[in-house]
């Protein structure tokens, strides 16, 4: 599984042009049908909607592995959009709200929201470390883009990803992408997965710089 631009036309043209790299071996991905249909909950309140979608699939010309191409607005194994997950993480990190209050506000099950918050808190260390490094590597003046320091590990992780989003905007001359978009573009579809981050830490993380459009991200699966 890998993270791609969420615009289908752009993904088609990248697949056809051989511009998407296999996460396993960096070979070129070719079009290979579609993954099974999935239902994703979008939005909150009166805008809450279930949306059906079938992600595109690619097959590596070198190693023959197939990979699901997930749009940058979605996270692996999550039934909600990355924007909704991100707003829960923000409410916890910035406002210190509990998972029950956040779940009620978003109209999502308490257990689901608790799972998102636990996963982000559990991977806060490696996320903060990796995105701080990315921001400093890619930013001419990363310090100027740094948001206010946050007191908790999850808050520091969120601030580091937000700083990297600012670096991307400055580098590509675009509007600052939402922090979760920058996170998914750089880390890939498992950005909100604690086991994935634990595995990355063991092997020494090497994220590829993504663009706000969502290209360049990698991820296992
Ligand atoms: Zn491959």
Short mmCIF file of C-alpha atoms and ligand atoms in Angstrom, two decimals:
data_model
loop_
_atom_site.label_atom_id
_atom_site.label_comp_id
_atom_site.label_asym_id
_atom_site.label_seq_id
_atom_site.Cartn_x
_atom_site.Cartn_y
_atom_site.Cartn_z
CA UNK A 1 0.00 0.00 0.00
CA UNK A 2 1.24 3.47 -0.76
CA UNK A 3 -0.02 7.04 -0.54
CA UNK A 4 -0.78 8.88 -3.77
CA UNK A 5 -2.47 12.08 -4.89
CA UNK A 6 -6.18 11.95 -4.05
CA UNK A 7 -7.14 13.10 -7.54
CA UNK A 8 -7.93 10.05 -9.67
CA UNK A 9 -6.88 11.69 -12.94
CA UNK A 10 -3.44 12.46 -11.54
CA UNK A 11 -3.01 8.89 -10.25
CA UNK A 12 -3.98 7.48 -13.67
CA UNK A 13 -1.48 9.67 -15.44
CA UNK A 14 1.26 8.80 -12.92
CA UNK A 15 0.53 5.08 -13.27
CA UNK A 16 0.48 5.26 -17.05
CA UNK A 17 3.69 7.27 -17.05
CA UNK A 18 5.50 4.90 -14.68
CA UNK A 19 6.03 7.68 -12.15
CA UNK A 20 4.92 5.72 -9.08
CA UNK A 21 7.59 3.66 -7.35
CA UNK A 22 7.13 0.26 -5.71
CA UNK A 23 7.46 0.69 -1.91
CA UNK A 24 9.37 -2.61 -1.74
CA UNK A 25 11.97 -2.29 -4.51
CA UNK A 26 11.48 1.15 -6.13
CA UNK A 27 10.50 -0.49 -9.43
CA UNK A 28 7.85 1.15 -11.63
CA UNK A 29 4.20 0.50 -10.84
CA UNK A 30 1.83 -0.26 -13.71
CA UNK A 31 -2.00 -0.16 -13.62
CA UNK A 32 -3.38 -3.38 -12.10
CA UNK A 33 -7.14 -3.09 -11.58
CA UNK A 34 -8.79 -1.85 -8.42
CA UNK A 35 -8.76 -2.90 -4.77
CA UNK A 36 -11.97 -4.07 -3.12
CA UNK A 37 -14.59 -1.48 -2.38
CA UNK A 38 -14.45 0.26 0.98
CA UNK A 39 -16.84 2.51 2.85
CA UNK A 40 -15.30 5.64 4.35
CA UNK A 41 -17.02 8.01 6.77
CA UNK A 42 -16.44 11.61 5.72
CA UNK A 43 -17.14 14.81 7.64
CA UNK A 44 -18.93 15.48 10.90
CA UNK A 45 -22.34 16.66 12.07
CA UNK A 46 -24.76 17.35 9.25
CA UNK A 47 -21.94 16.80 6.73
CA UNK A 48 -21.33 13.23 7.88
CA UNK A 49 -21.58 10.89 4.92
CA UNK A 50 -20.63 7.34 3.99
CA UNK A 51 -18.71 7.33 0.73
CA UNK A 52 -17.99 4.21 -1.34
CA UNK A 53 -14.72 3.99 -3.15
CA UNK A 54 -12.41 1.48 -4.82
CA UNK A 55 -8.76 2.50 -4.64
CA UNK A 56 -6.61 1.91 -7.71
CA UNK A 57 -4.07 -0.86 -7.61
CA UNK A 58 -0.64 -1.00 -9.19
CA UNK A 59 1.71 -3.88 -9.97
CA UNK A 60 5.46 -3.56 -9.86
CA UNK A 61 7.17 -4.21 -13.19
CA UNK A 62 10.31 -5.39 -11.36
CA UNK A 63 9.17 -7.56 -8.43
CA UNK A 64 5.53 -8.20 -9.52
CA UNK A 65 4.11 -7.23 -6.10
CA UNK A 66 0.75 -5.49 -6.20
CA UNK A 67 0.05 -2.38 -4.12
CA UNK A 68 -3.12 -0.52 -3.20
CA UNK A 69 -2.85 3.20 -4.02
CA UNK A 70 -4.53 5.09 -1.21
CA UNK A 71 -5.37 8.79 -1.65
CA UNK A 72 -3.53 11.18 0.65
CA UNK A 73 -6.83 12.01 2.39
CA UNK A 74 -7.09 8.41 3.67
CA UNK A 75 -5.14 6.31 6.16
CA UNK A 76 -4.54 2.55 5.99
CA UNK A 77 -7.08 0.39 7.85
CA UNK A 78 -9.15 3.38 8.94
CA UNK A 79 -12.85 3.75 8.11
CA UNK A 80 -12.73 7.55 8.55
CA UNK A 81 -10.98 10.23 6.53
CA UNK A 82 -7.58 11.42 7.73
CA UNK A 83 -9.11 14.88 8.32
CA UNK A 84 -11.49 13.51 10.96
CA UNK A 85 -8.73 11.50 12.67
CA UNK A 86 -6.54 14.61 12.63
CA UNK A 87 -9.22 16.77 14.23
CA UNK A 88 -9.50 14.25 17.09
CA UNK A 89 -5.73 14.29 17.59
CA UNK A 90 -5.75 18.11 17.55
CA UNK A 91 -8.57 18.33 20.10
CA UNK A 92 -6.60 16.07 22.42
CA UNK A 93 -3.19 17.67 21.89
CA UNK A 94 -4.26 21.31 21.81
CA UNK A 95 -7.27 21.37 24.08
CA UNK A 96 -6.66 18.33 26.25
CA UNK A 97 -10.19 17.06 25.67
CA UNK A 98 -10.95 13.44 26.61
CA UNK A 99 -11.79 10.78 24.04
CA UNK A 100 -15.49 10.66 25.06
CA UNK A 101 -16.00 14.38 24.52
CA UNK A 102 -14.08 14.27 21.23
CA UNK A 103 -16.05 11.23 20.03
CA UNK A 104 -19.36 12.95 20.82
CA UNK A 105 -18.25 16.10 18.99
CA UNK A 106 -17.20 14.16 15.89
CA UNK A 107 -20.14 11.74 15.95
CA UNK A 108 -17.83 8.70 16.04
CA UNK A 109 -17.75 5.65 18.34
CA UNK A 110 -15.85 6.23 21.61
CA UNK A 111 -13.71 3.10 21.10
CA UNK A 112 -12.72 4.24 17.59
CA UNK A 113 -11.61 7.68 18.76
CA UNK A 114 -9.77 6.20 21.75
CA UNK A 115 -7.91 3.93 19.30
CA UNK A 116 -6.83 6.91 17.14
CA UNK A 117 -5.60 8.88 20.16
CA UNK A 118 -3.74 5.93 21.67
CA UNK A 119 -2.07 5.13 18.36
CA UNK A 120 -0.89 8.72 17.87
CA UNK A 121 0.33 9.02 21.47
CA UNK A 122 2.16 5.70 21.19
CA UNK A 123 4.01 6.81 18.04
CA UNK A 124 4.54 10.45 19.14
CA UNK A 125 8.26 9.93 19.83
CA UNK A 126 9.32 8.65 16.40
CA UNK A 127 6.89 11.02 14.62
CA UNK A 128 8.37 14.07 16.39
CA UNK A 129 11.92 12.87 15.75
CA UNK A 130 11.41 12.06 12.08
CA UNK A 131 9.44 15.18 11.14
CA UNK A 132 11.78 17.47 13.05
CA UNK A 133 14.62 15.99 10.98
CA UNK A 134 12.63 16.37 7.74
CA UNK A 135 11.71 19.98 8.54
CA UNK A 136 15.32 20.91 9.23
CA UNK A 137 16.61 19.05 6.19
CA UNK A 138 14.11 20.56 3.74
CA UNK A 139 13.52 23.98 5.28
CA UNK A 140 15.75 26.96 4.66
CA UNK A 141 14.54 28.52 7.90
CA UNK A 142 12.56 25.83 9.66
CA UNK A 143 12.68 27.68 12.99
CA UNK A 144 10.53 30.46 11.53
CA UNK A 145 7.81 27.98 10.62
CA UNK A 146 7.72 26.23 13.95
CA UNK A 147 4.34 26.39 15.74
CA UNK A 148 4.17 27.14 19.46
CA UNK A 149 5.84 24.45 21.59
CA UNK A 150 3.41 21.86 22.87
CA UNK A 151 3.72 20.34 26.35
CA UNK A 152 2.83 16.70 25.64
CA UNK A 153 4.61 14.13 23.41
CA UNK A 154 1.56 14.02 21.11
CA UNK A 155 1.53 17.83 21.00
CA UNK A 156 5.22 17.92 20.08
CA UNK A 157 4.64 15.32 17.36
CA UNK A 158 1.75 17.35 15.94
CA UNK A 159 3.86 20.54 16.04
CA UNK A 160 6.72 18.80 14.22
CA UNK A 161 4.44 17.57 11.42
CA UNK A 162 2.83 21.03 11.19
CA UNK A 163 6.29 22.59 10.89
CA UNK A 164 7.10 20.18 8.08
CA UNK A 165 3.83 21.15 6.34
CA UNK A 166 5.03 24.76 6.51
CA UNK A 167 8.39 23.76 5.02
CA UNK A 168 6.61 22.00 2.13
CA UNK A 169 4.52 25.10 1.46
CA UNK A 170 7.60 27.36 1.42
CA UNK A 171 9.54 24.92 -0.75
CA UNK A 172 6.85 24.36 -3.36
CA UNK A 173 5.25 27.81 -3.17
CA UNK A 174 1.79 26.50 -2.31
CA UNK A 175 -0.70 26.99 0.51
CA UNK A 176 0.28 25.11 3.67
CA UNK A 177 -1.25 21.63 3.52
CA UNK A 178 -3.13 20.28 6.53
CA UNK A 179 -0.61 18.59 8.85
CA UNK A 180 -2.11 15.13 8.33
CA UNK A 181 -1.71 15.54 4.54
CA UNK A 182 1.97 16.38 5.01
CA UNK A 183 2.28 13.41 7.39
CA UNK A 184 0.64 10.92 5.01
CA UNK A 185 2.55 12.26 2.00
CA UNK A 186 5.90 11.77 3.73
CA UNK A 187 5.30 8.66 5.85
CA UNK A 188 2.73 6.88 3.69
CA UNK A 189 -0.66 5.33 4.52
CA UNK A 190 0.47 3.90 7.89
CA UNK A 191 1.12 7.36 9.36
CA UNK A 192 -1.67 6.82 11.95
CA UNK A 193 -0.55 3.26 12.80
CA UNK A 194 1.47 2.72 16.01
CA UNK A 195 2.78 -0.76 15.01
CA UNK A 196 4.10 0.69 11.75
CA UNK A 197 6.03 3.42 13.57
CA UNK A 198 7.38 0.87 16.05
CA UNK A 199 8.70 -1.17 13.12
CA UNK A 200 10.21 1.91 11.47
CA UNK A 201 12.04 2.84 14.68
CA UNK A 202 13.61 -0.59 14.83
CA UNK A 203 14.96 -0.38 11.32
CA UNK A 204 16.00 3.26 11.27
CA UNK A 205 13.53 5.51 9.53
CA UNK A 206 14.21 6.95 6.11
CA UNK A 207 11.19 8.89 4.93
CA UNK A 208 11.21 10.28 1.44
CA UNK A 209 10.15 13.91 1.16
CA UNK A 210 6.59 14.12 -0.16
CA UNK A 211 4.87 16.94 -1.97
CA UNK A 212 1.63 18.55 -0.81
CA UNK A 213 -0.10 16.84 -3.74
CA UNK A 214 0.65 13.52 -2.15
CA UNK A 215 3.30 12.07 -4.44
CA UNK A 216 6.50 10.62 -3.12
CA UNK A 217 5.15 8.97 -0.01
CA UNK A 218 6.03 5.39 0.68
CA UNK A 219 4.69 2.76 2.96
CA UNK A 220 4.76 -0.95 3.53
CA UNK A 221 1.91 -3.11 2.38
ZN1 LIG B 1 8.76 -3.91 -6.62
#
